[in-house]
Coordinates of C-alpha atoms in Angstrom, one line a residue:
M1 CA -87.9 -66.5 146.1
T2 CA -89.6 -69.9 146.8
T3 CA -93.1 -70.5 148.4
T4 CA -93.8 -73.8 149.7
V5 CA -97.1 -75.0 149.7
I6 CA -98.3 -77.2 152.6
G7 CA -101.2 -79.4 150.8
A8 CA -102.3 -80.8 148.0
G9 CA -105.8 -80.4 147.6
Y10 CA -107.9 -78.0 145.3
A11 CA -106.3 -74.9 146.7
G12 CA -102.9 -76.2 147.2
V13 CA -102.5 -77.8 143.6
M14 CA -103.8 -74.7 142.1
A15 CA -101.5 -71.9 143.9
A16 CA -98.7 -74.1 143.0
N17 CA -99.4 -74.3 139.4
R18 CA -100.5 -70.9 139.4
L19 CA -97.0 -69.8 140.8
A20 CA -94.5 -72.0 139.1
A21 CA -95.9 -71.4 135.9
S22 CA -95.3 -67.4 136.0
G23 CA -91.7 -68.5 137.0
E24 CA -91.9 -68.4 141.0
G25 CA -90.0 -71.6 143.2
V26 CA -92.4 -73.9 144.7
T27 CA -92.0 -76.4 146.8
V28 CA -95.2 -78.9 147.9
V29 CA -95.1 -80.8 151.0
T30 CA -97.8 -83.6 151.1
P31 CA -97.9 -86.8 152.6
A32 CA -98.3 -89.1 149.6
P33 CA -97.9 -88.3 145.7
W34 CA -101.7 -88.0 145.1
F35 CA -104.5 -85.6 144.7
V36 CA -107.9 -86.7 145.9
E37 CA -110.8 -85.9 144.2
R38 CA -112.8 -85.3 148.0
I39 CA -115.8 -84.5 145.4
R40 CA -115.8 -88.0 144.2
L41 CA -115.4 -89.8 147.6
H42 CA -118.9 -91.0 148.3
A43 CA -118.3 -92.5 145.2
V44 CA -115.4 -94.1 145.9
A45 CA -117.3 -95.1 149.4
G46 CA -120.3 -96.3 147.5
G47 CA -118.6 -98.9 145.3
T48 CA -119.2 -97.2 141.9
R49 CA -116.0 -95.4 141.0
P50 CA -112.5 -97.6 141.8
T51 CA -110.6 -94.6 143.1
A52 CA -110.6 -90.6 143.7
R53 CA -106.6 -90.3 143.3
V54 CA -105.0 -88.8 140.6
A55 CA -100.9 -88.6 140.6
L56 CA -99.8 -85.5 141.8
S57 CA -97.2 -85.7 138.4
E58 CA -100.2 -85.1 136.3
L59 CA -101.5 -82.1 137.6
L60 CA -98.4 -80.1 139.0
H61 CA -96.2 -77.7 137.1
P62 CA -92.9 -80.0 136.3
D63 CA -90.8 -77.2 137.9
V64 CA -92.7 -77.9 141.4
T65 CA -90.7 -79.8 143.8
L66 CA -92.8 -82.3 145.6
V67 CA -91.4 -83.4 148.8
T68 CA -93.8 -86.7 150.3
D69 CA -93.4 -85.9 154.0
T70 CA -95.9 -84.0 156.8
V71 CA -95.5 -80.5 158.2
A72 CA -95.4 -81.1 162.2
R73 CA -95.0 -77.0 162.6
I74 CA -94.6 -74.1 161.3
G75 CA -92.0 -71.6 162.5
D76 CA -88.8 -69.6 161.0
V77 CA -88.7 -73.2 158.9
L78 CA -91.0 -76.0 158.4
E79 CA -90.5 -79.0 160.6
L80 CA -91.5 -82.0 159.0
A81 CA -92.4 -85.4 160.8
S82 CA -89.7 -87.0 159.3
G83 CA -87.0 -84.8 161.4
A84 CA -86.2 -82.9 158.3
T85 CA -86.8 -79.0 158.2
L86 CA -87.3 -77.1 155.0
T87 CA -86.5 -73.1 154.8
Y88 CA -89.3 -70.8 153.1
D89 CA -89.3 -67.3 152.0
T90 CA -93.6 -68.0 151.9
A91 CA -95.7 -70.6 153.0
I92 CA -99.5 -71.4 152.1
Y93 CA -101.2 -73.1 154.5
A94 CA -103.8 -75.4 152.6
V95 CA -104.2 -78.5 154.7
G96 CA -107.9 -78.6 154.1
S97 CA -110.3 -80.4 156.1
G98 CA -110.3 -84.2 157.0
G99 CA -112.4 -87.1 159.0
R100 CA -113.4 -86.2 162.3
R101 CA -112.0 -88.0 165.7
G102 CA -113.7 -91.2 165.7
A103 CA -114.9 -91.9 162.3
A104 CA -113.5 -95.5 160.7
T105 CA -110.4 -94.9 158.7
G106 CA -109.3 -98.3 158.4
G107 CA -106.4 -97.8 160.7
D108 CA -105.1 -96.9 164.4
D109 CA -105.0 -93.5 163.3
D110 CA -108.0 -91.3 162.6
W111 CA -106.7 -88.4 160.3
D112 CA -106.6 -88.8 156.8
A113 CA -103.0 -88.3 155.2
T114 CA -104.0 -89.7 151.8
G115 CA -102.3 -86.8 149.6
E116 CA -105.2 -83.9 150.1
H117 CA -103.5 -82.7 153.4
G118 CA -99.7 -82.0 154.6
V119 CA -100.4 -82.0 157.7
G120 CA -101.8 -84.6 160.5
P121 CA -102.2 -84.1 164.0
D122 CA -100.0 -86.8 165.1
A123 CA -96.5 -87.9 164.4
P124 CA -97.4 -91.2 163.4
D125 CA -99.4 -89.8 160.2
G126 CA -95.8 -88.0 159.4
T127 CA -94.8 -90.3 157.1
G128 CA -97.6 -90.7 155.1
G129 CA -99.4 -92.8 157.7
D130 CA -100.9 -96.2 157.8
E131 CA -103.6 -94.7 155.3
A132 CA -101.3 -93.4 153.1
E133 CA -99.7 -96.9 152.4
R134 CA -103.0 -99.0 151.8
D135 CA -105.2 -99.3 149.0
T136 CA -102.2 -98.4 146.1
T137 CA -104.7 -100.5 143.8
G138 CA -107.5 -98.5 144.6
G139 CA -110.1 -102.0 144.8
P140 CA -112.9 -102.3 146.8
G141 CA -111.7 -103.0 150.6
A142 CA -107.9 -102.9 149.8
G143 CA -105.6 -102.2 152.4
T144 CA -108.3 -102.1 155.0
S145 CA -108.0 -104.2 158.3
G146 CA -110.4 -106.3 159.6
A147 CA -111.9 -103.9 162.3
A148 CA -112.4 -101.7 159.5
A149 CA -114.8 -104.1 157.5
D150 CA -116.5 -104.8 161.1
A151 CA -117.0 -100.7 162.0
G152 CA -120.4 -99.9 162.2
R153 CA -121.5 -103.5 163.7
P154 CA -122.8 -102.8 166.9
G155 CA -120.7 -103.9 169.5
T156 CA -117.4 -104.0 167.7
G157 CA -115.5 -100.7 169.2
T158 CA -115.8 -98.0 166.7
T159 CA -119.7 -97.8 165.0
V160 CA -119.2 -94.6 163.0
H161 CA -118.1 -94.1 159.3
S162 CA -117.5 -90.9 157.4
V163 CA -116.5 -90.2 154.0
S164 CA -114.9 -86.7 154.6
D165 CA -111.7 -88.4 153.4
E166 CA -110.4 -91.1 151.2
A167 CA -109.3 -93.5 154.2
S168 CA -112.9 -92.9 155.9
A169 CA -114.3 -93.4 152.4
L170 CA -112.3 -96.8 151.7
A171 CA -113.2 -97.8 154.9
L172 CA -116.9 -97.6 154.4
R173 CA -116.7 -99.3 151.0
A174 CA -115.0 -101.9 152.9
S175 CA -117.8 -102.4 155.5
L176 CA -120.4 -102.3 152.8
A177 CA -118.5 -105.1 151.0
H178 CA -118.4 -106.8 154.2
R179 CA -122.0 -106.6 155.0
P180 CA -123.8 -106.7 151.7
E181 CA -127.4 -106.8 153.3
A182 CA -127.3 -104.3 156.0
P183 CA -128.6 -101.0 155.6
V184 CA -127.1 -98.1 156.3
T185 CA -128.0 -94.9 158.2
V186 CA -127.0 -91.7 156.8
V187 CA -126.7 -88.7 159.6
G188 CA -126.7 -85.2 158.4
A189 CA -128.3 -84.2 155.1
G190 CA -126.1 -81.6 154.0
L191 CA -124.2 -82.3 150.7
T192 CA -122.3 -85.1 151.9
G193 CA -125.1 -86.8 153.3
V194 CA -127.7 -86.6 150.1
E195 CA -124.7 -87.6 147.9
L196 CA -123.9 -90.5 149.7
A197 CA -127.6 -91.6 150.5
G198 CA -128.5 -91.1 146.6
T199 CA -125.4 -93.3 145.3
L200 CA -126.1 -96.3 147.9
R201 CA -129.5 -95.7 147.2
A202 CA -128.7 -96.5 143.4
S203 CA -126.8 -99.4 144.1
G204 CA -129.9 -100.9 145.8
R205 CA -129.1 -100.8 149.5
R206 CA -132.0 -99.7 152.0
V207 CA -130.7 -96.3 153.3
R208 CA -132.2 -94.0 155.6
L209 CA -131.5 -90.1 155.7
V210 CA -131.7 -88.7 159.3
T211 CA -131.7 -84.8 159.7
A212 CA -131.8 -82.6 162.7
S213 CA -134.3 -79.7 161.0
E214 CA -136.4 -79.6 157.9
P215 CA -134.3 -77.7 155.1
V216 CA -135.8 -74.1 153.9
R217 CA -133.8 -73.7 151.1
R218 CA -135.6 -75.1 147.9
G219 CA -132.7 -76.7 146.6
P220 CA -132.4 -79.3 149.5
R221 CA -135.8 -79.7 149.6
A222 CA -136.0 -80.7 146.2
Q223 CA -133.1 -83.0 146.8
L224 CA -134.5 -84.9 149.5
A225 CA -137.5 -85.1 147.7
S226 CA -135.9 -86.6 145.2
L227 CA -134.2 -89.0 147.1
V228 CA -137.7 -90.0 148.6
R229 CA -138.9 -91.0 145.2
A230 CA -135.9 -92.8 144.9
G231 CA -136.6 -95.0 147.6
V232 CA -134.4 -93.4 150.9
D233 CA -136.2 -92.8 154.0
V234 CA -135.8 -89.6 154.8
E235 CA -136.6 -88.4 158.3
V236 CA -136.4 -85.5 160.9
R237 CA -135.5 -87.0 164.6
R238 CA -137.7 -85.0 166.8
W239 CA -138.6 -85.0 170.6
S240 CA -142.5 -85.2 171.2
A241 CA -144.5 -83.2 174.1
G242 CA -144.0 -86.1 176.5
G243 CA -140.0 -86.0 175.6
E244 CA -139.7 -89.5 174.4
S245 CA -137.4 -89.4 170.8
A246 CA -140.1 -89.5 167.7
S247 CA -139.7 -89.4 163.9
T248 CA -141.9 -88.4 161.2
D249 CA -141.0 -88.9 157.4
H250 CA -140.9 -86.9 155.0
A251 CA -144.5 -87.3 153.4
E252 CA -146.0 -86.9 156.7
R253 CA -143.8 -83.7 157.1
S254 CA -145.0 -82.5 153.9
R255 CA -148.4 -82.7 155.1
G256 CA -147.3 -80.3 158.4
G257 CA -147.4 -83.6 160.6
A258 CA -144.0 -82.6 162.1
R259 CA -144.9 -81.4 165.8
P260 CA -142.3 -78.4 167.0
G261 CA -140.1 -78.8 169.9
P262 CA -136.7 -79.8 170.6
V263 CA -134.9 -81.5 167.8
V264 CA -132.1 -83.7 167.9
D265 CA -128.2 -82.8 166.7
R266 CA -127.5 -86.5 166.4
V267 CA -129.6 -89.5 166.8
G268 CA -130.1 -90.1 170.3
A269 CA -129.6 -86.8 171.9
A270 CA -131.9 -83.8 172.5
T271 CA -131.0 -80.0 171.7
P272 CA -133.4 -77.7 172.6
P273 CA -134.8 -75.1 169.4
T274 CA -132.9 -72.0 169.3
D275 CA -134.7 -68.9 170.2
R276 CA -136.0 -68.2 167.0
G277 CA -138.1 -71.5 167.3
D278 CA -136.0 -72.8 164.5
A279 CA -133.8 -76.3 164.6
P280 CA -130.0 -75.7 164.8
A281 CA -127.6 -77.2 162.6
P282 CA -125.3 -79.8 164.4
T283 CA -122.5 -78.4 166.3
A284 CA -119.0 -78.6 165.8
R285 CA -118.4 -80.8 168.6
T286 CA -121.2 -83.2 167.7
A287 CA -119.0 -83.6 164.0
R288 CA -115.8 -83.8 165.7
S289 CA -115.8 -86.0 168.7
G290 CA -115.0 -89.3 169.1
E291 CA -117.0 -90.0 171.9
D292 CA -120.4 -88.6 170.3
R293 CA -122.1 -91.8 168.9
V294 CA -124.6 -92.2 166.3
E295 CA -127.1 -95.0 167.1
P296 CA -129.1 -96.4 164.0
A297 CA -132.8 -97.4 164.8
D298 CA -132.1 -100.6 163.5
P299 CA -129.2 -101.9 165.2
D300 CA -127.7 -103.5 162.3
A301 CA -127.4 -100.5 160.4
I302 CA -124.3 -99.1 159.1
V303 CA -124.0 -95.7 160.5
V304 CA -122.4 -92.9 158.4
D305 CA -121.9 -89.5 160.1
A306 CA -122.5 -86.5 157.4
T307 CA -122.7 -83.9 160.0
G308 CA -119.1 -81.9 159.2
F309 CA -115.7 -82.3 159.4
A310 CA -112.5 -81.5 161.1
Y311 CA -109.3 -79.2 160.9
P312 CA -105.6 -80.1 161.7
T313 CA -104.1 -78.5 164.8
L314 CA -101.1 -77.5 162.7
A315 CA -102.1 -73.9 162.8
A316 CA -102.9 -73.6 166.8
D317 CA -99.9 -76.1 167.3
S318 CA -97.6 -73.6 165.4
G319 CA -98.6 -70.8 167.4
L320 CA -100.9 -69.1 164.8
P321 CA -103.9 -67.6 165.2
T322 CA -107.4 -70.1 165.1
D323 CA -110.9 -69.7 165.6
A324 CA -112.9 -72.1 167.6
L325 CA -112.9 -74.7 165.1
G326 CA -108.9 -75.0 164.4
R327 CA -109.3 -72.8 161.1
L328 CA -106.5 -70.8 160.7
L329 CA -107.1 -66.9 160.6
V330 CA -106.4 -64.9 157.8
D331 CA -107.4 -61.0 156.6
A332 CA -108.8 -59.9 153.3
S333 CA -105.8 -60.8 151.5
L334 CA -105.3 -64.3 152.7
T335 CA -102.1 -63.4 154.8
V336 CA -102.1 -64.5 158.8
P337 CA -102.1 -60.5 160.7
G338 CA -98.7 -60.2 161.7
R339 CA -96.9 -62.9 159.8
P340 CA -96.8 -61.9 156.3
R341 CA -94.8 -64.9 155.1
I342 CA -97.6 -67.1 155.8
L343 CA -101.1 -67.2 153.7
G344 CA -103.8 -69.7 153.9
A345 CA -106.3 -71.1 151.3
G346 CA -109.2 -73.6 151.4
D347 CA -111.4 -75.1 154.0
A348 CA -108.8 -74.9 157.1
V349 CA -108.7 -71.1 156.5
R350 CA -111.4 -68.8 157.8
I351 CA -111.3 -64.8 156.7
D352 CA -111.4 -62.9 159.7
A353 CA -112.8 -59.7 158.2
P354 CA -116.4 -58.5 157.3
G355 CA -118.0 -59.4 153.7
Y356 CA -117.3 -63.1 153.7
G357 CA -120.1 -64.9 156.0
H358 CA -121.5 -66.4 152.5
L359 CA -118.3 -68.4 151.6
R360 CA -119.0 -72.1 152.2
P361 CA -116.2 -75.3 152.2
A362 CA -116.3 -76.4 148.6
C363 CA -113.9 -76.5 146.0
A364 CA -115.6 -73.6 144.4
T365 CA -114.1 -71.9 147.3
A366 CA -110.8 -73.6 147.5
L367 CA -109.5 -73.0 143.7
P368 CA -110.5 -69.4 143.8
M369 CA -108.8 -69.0 147.3
G370 CA -105.2 -71.1 146.4
A371 CA -104.8 -68.8 143.1
H372 CA -105.8 -65.8 145.0
A373 CA -103.0 -66.4 147.5
A374 CA -100.5 -67.2 144.5
D375 CA -101.7 -63.8 143.1
V376 CA -100.7 -62.0 146.2
I377 CA -97.2 -63.3 146.3
L378 CA -97.0 -62.3 142.7
A379 CA -98.0 -58.9 143.6
R380 CA -95.4 -58.6 146.2
A381 CA -92.9 -59.8 144.1
Q382 CA -93.6 -57.5 141.5
G383 CA -94.1 -54.2 143.7
R384 CA -97.7 -54.0 143.1
P385 CA -100.3 -53.4 145.3
V386 CA -101.6 -56.4 147.1
P387 CA -105.2 -57.6 146.2
V388 CA -108.2 -58.3 148.6
F389 CA -109.7 -61.3 148.2
G390 CA -113.6 -61.7 146.6
L391 CA -115.4 -64.4 145.6
G392 CA -119.0 -65.0 144.3
Y393 CA -120.9 -68.3 143.5
V394 CA -122.9 -69.6 140.1
L395 CA -124.1 -73.0 141.1
Q396 CA -124.4 -75.8 143.2
C397 CA -123.8 -79.3 142.1
V398 CA -125.5 -82.4 143.8
D399 CA -125.0 -85.9 142.7
L400 CA -128.3 -87.8 143.6
G401 CA -127.4 -91.3 142.1
D402 CA -128.0 -93.4 139.2
G403 CA -127.0 -90.7 136.7
R404 CA -129.4 -88.1 138.1
G405 CA -128.4 -84.3 139.7
H406 CA -129.7 -81.1 141.2
I407 CA -127.8 -78.0 139.8
Q408 CA -129.1 -75.3 142.0
L409 CA -128.3 -72.0 140.1
V410 CA -127.1 -69.0 142.7
H411 CA -126.5 -65.5 143.2
S412 CA -123.2 -64.3 144.3
D413 CA -123.8 -64.2 147.8
D414 CA -124.8 -68.3 147.2
T415 CA -128.6 -67.4 148.1
E416 CA -131.0 -69.4 145.3
R417 CA -132.1 -68.3 141.9
Q418 CA -135.6 -69.3 141.0
L419 CA -133.7 -71.7 138.0
A420 CA -132.5 -75.8 139.0
V421 CA -131.4 -78.2 136.4
T422 CA -132.6 -81.6 137.7
G423 CA -132.7 -85.2 136.9
R424 CA -130.3 -86.6 133.9
A425 CA -129.5 -83.0 132.7
G426 CA -128.4 -82.4 136.5
G427 CA -126.0 -85.7 136.5
M428 CA -124.8 -84.7 133.2
V429 CA -123.6 -81.1 134.3
K430 CA -122.5 -82.2 137.5
E431 CA -120.3 -84.6 135.9
A432 CA -119.0 -81.8 133.7
V433 CA -118.4 -79.6 136.5
C434 CA -116.1 -82.4 138.3
R435 CA -114.3 -82.8 134.9
M436 CA -113.4 -79.1 134.7
T437 CA -111.4 -79.1 138.3
L438 CA -109.1 -81.0 137.2
R439 CA -108.6 -79.5 134.0
W440 CA -108.5 -76.1 135.5
L441 CA -105.7 -77.1 137.8
T442 CA -103.4 -78.3 134.6
Q443 CA -104.7 -75.6 132.7
E444 CA -103.2 -73.2 135.3
G445 CA -99.8 -75.1 134.7
R446 CA -99.5 -74.3 131.4
R447 CA -101.5 -70.7 131.1
P448 CA -101.0 -68.9 134.6
G449 CA -104.0 -66.5 135.0
S450 CA -106.6 -68.7 133.3
Y451 CA -108.5 -69.6 136.0
R452 CA -111.1 -67.1 136.9
W453 CA -114.1 -66.5 139.1
A454 CA -117.2 -64.5 139.6
A455 CA -117.0 -61.2 140.9
P456 CA -118.1 -61.4 144.8
P457 CA -121.6 -59.9 146.2
R458 CA -120.1 -56.6 146.8
S459 CA -117.1 -55.0 145.5
R460 CA -113.9 -55.6 147.5
S461 CA -111.3 -54.1 145.0
G462 CA -108.1 -52.4 146.0
A463 CA -105.3 -53.1 148.2
A464 CA -105.1 -54.7 151.3

């Protein structure tokens, strides 16, 4: 029996290695012959790391067949953008997430096809796309167009950058190199925005981090406080009682200076508060729509949208069940209902069952999902009951730049514990975890089943 894995990110490589090392036939379809460490892209964009690429030949089990192409449609066979088709016994949908439409990517197309995903929404990306052919050296600014270097400059067309995929990160790095004195406005204070702001500030750049709401959890509040101490301007954008745009800095908010009322879900546009009176998170439409523009207070600023990711349209185009964001819907065994030959793992998949609301998009989620998808296929082949997926978390790691980090210990349901490791020690732990992700992938190719993860918040043992 042969399993075809669509995508070569964290979930895809883990699934492929676990199966191949167990003696199963495996084919991986991905647009380029390299793996992209998504957790390193903020450092690539900031110029502190030359590349986030790792050759797949260094990660994949030697018996895995690698096909450098893009899947255009999933049916009884896999239709590839090159015009070829692939037969499969079982397929694992592990395409991951990518840059939103409208973000600067360094080319005409706005979807990342640089090795983490086995799919793009349009046929031009199917052979690897322009982005996949550029920057083979990883050098600063290599392979990006002049338009990309100017992206973020008012009046030049594309004005919003991203670091949600490799092409976008490289375009931002080129723009930063082209305009070394320009300040940067980062919109969104999630993990991506915080890590990018810290990295850029550590390199001496003037950075303004804009968030639509005051963080509630201790960890994010501590992270923002650390950025403020490093010199990052952190603002919550609100609307005053008179309806005019207003903002308060972190110090003023800590004194209770922020007034309640509507907040902005992107800089320059207001959204009413929720019924509970708290600030709503940026909407999926805001994060994905190319028509939404993030306007900096400083017209010379380079703008980065760190409010979220987008998902490929492959599942919907193939007639598979999806949610409103385009994520493939699977059951508790990670199998598509009514389509037992197709499983899903990673960011572009949502488990449509009770008890999984604590899952977050992260490599800490993608790796166990990839391993479990492989376990389901092995269980079927061996006539064993199909296991139900369960995942608990242990910690959340954040890079704050200049060798500093914040490691928040969490309960299995991802709620915070009292303990956190910060400063240089936190930075060392963060780097160790980043290196371990690659080690877990390669070790699985040598010793299948060696990768394990924490138990879920409540027992989900049994068969699906």
